[in-house]
Amino acid sequence: GKYEVRGLVRNATKAREVLGCGACTEAPTCDFTSKPPKCHFPPGATPKEVDWDGARSLVSSFGRQNPKGAVLVCSSMATTSPKAPVFDGDGHLLFYKLNQEAMVMNTGLPWTIVKPCGLSDEAEGQKTLTVGHDDTLDTKTNTVSRADVARAMVEALDRAEFGLRFDMCATPGKPAQP
């Protein structure tokens, strides 16, 4: 492919089957329908280990090997308010995501941070994509497909659009045409 991609997956067994990866790392899962949300973190995959220690290590290594390379981060909405339900509960999930964003923005490397609302497995291009800032998008009823988030990140690389940090969601309706 055009880009070498590294990432975490929700199901390592399925990733091995679908992606053919030999060293897939299973990511945490969260049930946001419960109040407060409940998260499960596999051993070695707490928010501190993944979103802080892991990101710091990856970005540092990447920066040494690719001093002019770009860093793209898929974070999470709801890092604006420390009163968000999972900001300090369940392993400080959003606390470490926010710190990761700040660390990336201060590396001196070109960066783009996409902060999607709830993710879905829908096909790309099925809904109207919306962008915002500071958690202003409607996330109670809307989600965005993982494929659309990935497409936005590839577009940022292709167009060399860096220094952007934005929320991304989707609403029912006709997708916009470029």
CSV table of C-alpha atoms in Angstrom, one decimal:
chain,number,residue,atom,x,y,z
A,1,GLY,CA,0.0,0.0,0.0
A,2,LYS,CA,0.8,3.7,-0.1
A,3,TYR,CA,1.1,4.0,3.6
A,4,GLU,CA,2.4,1.7,6.4
A,5,VAL,CA,-0.4,1.6,9.0
A,6,ARG,CA,-0.1,0.6,12.7
A,7,GLY,CA,-3.0,0.3,14.9
A,8,LEU,CA,-4.9,-1.4,17.7
A,9,VAL,CA,-7.8,-3.8,17.2
A,10,ARG,CA,-10.9,-4.7,19.2
A,11,ASN,CA,-10.6,-8.4,18.5
A,12,ALA,CA,-7.1,-9.9,17.9
A,13,THR,CA,-8.5,-13.2,16.6
A,14,LYS,CA,-10.7,-11.5,14.0
A,15,ALA,CA,-7.8,-9.2,13.0
A,16,ARG,CA,-5.5,-12.2,12.4
A,17,GLU,CA,-8.2,-13.7,10.2
A,18,VAL,CA,-9.2,-10.6,8.3
A,19,LEU,CA,-6.0,-8.6,8.2
A,20,GLY,CA,-3.5,-11.4,8.4
A,21,CYS,CA,-1.5,-9.7,11.1
A,22,GLY,CA,0.8,-11.8,13.2
A,23,ALA,CA,1.2,-9.4,16.1
A,24,CYS,CA,-2.2,-7.9,16.6
A,25,THR,CA,-2.8,-6.1,19.9
A,26,GLU,CA,-6.3,-6.2,21.4
A,27,ALA,CA,-7.6,-2.9,22.5
A,28,PRO,CA,-10.0,-2.1,25.4
A,29,THR,CA,-13.7,-2.3,24.9
A,30,CYS,CA,-16.3,-0.1,26.6
A,31,ASP,CA,-20.0,-0.3,27.1
A,32,PHE,CA,-21.2,3.3,26.9
A,33,THR,CA,-24.9,2.3,27.4
A,34,SER,CA,-24.3,1.7,31.1
A,35,LYS,CA,-24.1,4.7,33.5
A,36,PRO,CA,-21.3,5.3,34.2
A,37,PRO,CA,-19.7,3.5,31.2
A,38,LYS,CA,-17.9,0.3,32.0
A,39,CYS,CA,-14.6,-0.6,30.2
A,40,HIS,CA,-12.6,-3.8,30.0
A,41,PHE,CA,-8.8,-3.4,29.6
A,42,PRO,CA,-6.9,-6.5,28.5
A,43,PRO,CA,-3.6,-7.0,30.4
A,44,GLY,CA,-1.1,-4.4,29.2
A,45,ALA,CA,-3.8,-2.3,27.6
A,46,THR,CA,-4.9,0.2,30.2
A,47,PRO,CA,-5.4,3.8,29.1
A,48,LYS,CA,-2.0,4.7,30.6
A,49,GLU,CA,-0.2,1.8,28.9
A,50,VAL,CA,-1.9,2.4,25.5
A,51,ASP,CA,-2.8,6.0,25.1
A,52,TRP,CA,0.1,7.5,27.1
A,53,ASP,CA,3.1,5.1,27.4
A,54,GLY,CA,2.5,3.4,24.0
A,55,ALA,CA,1.8,6.6,22.1
A,56,ARG,CA,4.8,8.4,23.6
A,57,SER,CA,7.0,5.5,22.7
A,58,LEU,CA,5.6,5.2,19.1
A,59,VAL,CA,5.8,8.9,18.4
A,60,SER,CA,9.3,9.2,19.8
A,61,SER,CA,10.5,6.3,17.7
A,62,PHE,CA,8.7,7.6,14.7
A,63,GLY,CA,10.2,11.1,15.1
A,64,ARG,CA,13.7,9.7,15.3
A,65,GLN,CA,13.3,7.6,12.2
A,66,ASN,CA,11.2,10.1,10.2
A,67,PRO,CA,12.0,13.6,11.4
A,68,LYS,CA,9.8,15.1,8.6
A,69,GLY,CA,7.1,12.5,8.8
A,70,ALA,CA,3.5,13.3,9.8
A,71,VAL,CA,1.7,12.0,12.8
A,72,LEU,CA,-2.1,11.3,12.6
A,73,VAL,CA,-4.0,10.4,15.7
A,74,CYS,CA,-7.5,9.1,16.0
A,75,SER,CA,-8.5,10.1,19.6
A,76,SER,CA,-11.9,10.6,21.0
A,77,MET,CA,-14.5,13.3,21.5
A,78,ALA,CA,-15.3,14.3,25.0
A,79,THR,CA,-11.8,15.2,26.0
A,80,THR,CA,-12.8,18.9,26.4
A,81,SER,CA,-14.6,18.5,29.7
A,82,PRO,CA,-13.0,16.8,32.7
A,83,LYS,CA,-16.6,16.1,33.8
A,84,ALA,CA,-17.1,13.6,30.9
A,85,PRO,CA,-18.3,10.2,32.3
A,86,VAL,CA,-15.0,8.3,31.6
A,87,PHE,CA,-12.6,11.2,32.1
A,88,ASP,CA,-11.4,9.9,35.4
A,89,GLY,CA,-13.3,6.6,36.0
A,90,ASP,CA,-12.3,3.3,34.5
A,91,GLY,CA,-8.6,4.0,34.2
A,92,HIS,CA,-8.7,7.7,33.3
A,93,LEU,CA,-9.6,6.8,29.7
A,94,LEU,CA,-10.0,10.3,28.4
A,95,PHE,CA,-7.4,11.9,30.6
A,96,TYR,CA,-4.6,9.9,28.8
A,97,LYS,CA,-6.1,10.5,25.4
A,98,LEU,CA,-6.1,14.3,26.0
A,99,ASN,CA,-2.5,14.1,27.3
A,100,GLN,CA,-1.5,12.1,24.2
A,101,GLU,CA,-3.0,14.8,22.0
A,102,ALA,CA,-1.0,17.5,23.8
A,103,MET,CA,2.2,15.5,23.5
A,104,VAL,CA,1.7,15.0,19.8
A,105,MET,CA,1.0,18.7,19.2
A,106,ASN,CA,4.3,19.5,21.0
A,107,THR,CA,6.6,17.1,19.1
A,108,GLY,CA,7.6,19.6,16.4
A,109,LEU,CA,6.3,17.0,13.8
A,110,PRO,CA,3.4,17.8,11.4
A,111,TRP,CA,0.2,16.4,13.0
A,112,THR,CA,-3.5,16.0,12.5
A,113,ILE,CA,-5.8,14.8,15.3
A,114,VAL,CA,-9.3,13.4,14.4
A,115,LYS,CA,-11.6,13.1,17.3
A,116,PRO,CA,-14.6,10.9,16.2
A,117,CYS,CA,-17.8,10.4,18.0
A,118,GLY,CA,-19.1,6.9,18.5
A,119,LEU,CA,-17.7,4.5,15.9
A,120,SER,CA,-19.7,2.2,13.7
A,121,ASP,CA,-18.9,-0.6,11.3
A,122,GLU,CA,-21.0,0.9,8.5
A,123,ALA,CA,-19.6,1.2,5.0
A,124,GLU,CA,-18.0,4.6,4.2
A,125,GLY,CA,-19.9,7.3,2.3
A,126,GLN,CA,-23.4,6.4,3.7
A,127,LYS,CA,-24.0,9.5,5.7
A,128,THR,CA,-23.3,13.2,5.8
A,129,LEU,CA,-20.0,13.8,7.6
A,130,THR,CA,-19.9,16.7,10.1
A,131,VAL,CA,-17.0,18.3,11.8
A,132,GLY,CA,-16.8,20.5,14.8
A,133,HIS,CA,-14.6,21.6,17.7
A,134,ASP,CA,-14.7,21.3,21.5
A,135,ASP,CA,-17.4,18.6,21.6
A,136,THR,CA,-20.1,20.7,19.9
A,137,LEU,CA,-21.5,17.9,17.7
A,138,ASP,CA,-24.5,15.8,18.6
A,139,THR,CA,-23.1,12.5,19.8
A,140,LYS,CA,-26.2,11.2,21.6
A,141,THR,CA,-27.8,9.8,18.4
A,142,ASN,CA,-25.1,9.9,15.8
A,143,THR,CA,-22.1,7.8,15.0
A,144,VAL,CA,-19.4,7.8,12.3
A,145,SER,CA,-18.1,4.8,10.4
A,146,ARG,CA,-14.6,3.6,11.0
A,147,ALA,CA,-14.2,3.6,7.2
A,148,ASP,CA,-15.1,7.3,7.0
A,149,VAL,CA,-12.6,8.2,9.8
A,150,ALA,CA,-9.9,6.3,8.0
A,151,ARG,CA,-10.8,8.0,4.7
A,152,ALA,CA,-10.5,11.4,6.4
A,153,MET,CA,-7.1,10.5,7.8
A,154,VAL,CA,-5.8,9.4,4.4
A,155,GLU,CA,-7.1,12.6,2.9
A,156,ALA,CA,-5.2,14.6,5.5
A,157,LEU,CA,-2.0,12.8,4.5
A,158,ASP,CA,-2.6,13.1,0.8
A,159,ARG,CA,-3.4,16.8,1.0
A,160,ALA,CA,-0.7,17.5,3.6
A,161,GLU,CA,-3.3,19.1,5.9
A,162,PHE,CA,-1.5,19.3,9.2
A,163,GLY,CA,-2.0,21.3,12.5
A,164,LEU,CA,-5.7,20.4,12.5
A,165,ARG,CA,-7.6,19.0,15.5
A,166,PHE,CA,-11.3,18.4,14.9
A,167,ASP,CA,-14.3,16.4,16.0
A,168,MET,CA,-15.9,14.2,13.4
A,169,CYS,CA,-19.4,12.7,13.4
A,170,ALA,CA,-22.0,11.8,10.8
A,171,THR,CA,-25.7,12.4,10.4
A,172,PRO,CA,-28.3,10.6,8.3
A,173,GLY,CA,-28.5,12.1,4.9
A,174,LYS,CA,-26.9,12.3,1.5
A,175,PRO,CA,-23.1,12.2,1.6
A,176,ALA,CA,-21.5,15.4,0.3
A,177,GLN,CA,-19.7,15.0,-3.0
A,178,PRO,CA,-16.1,16.4,-3.4
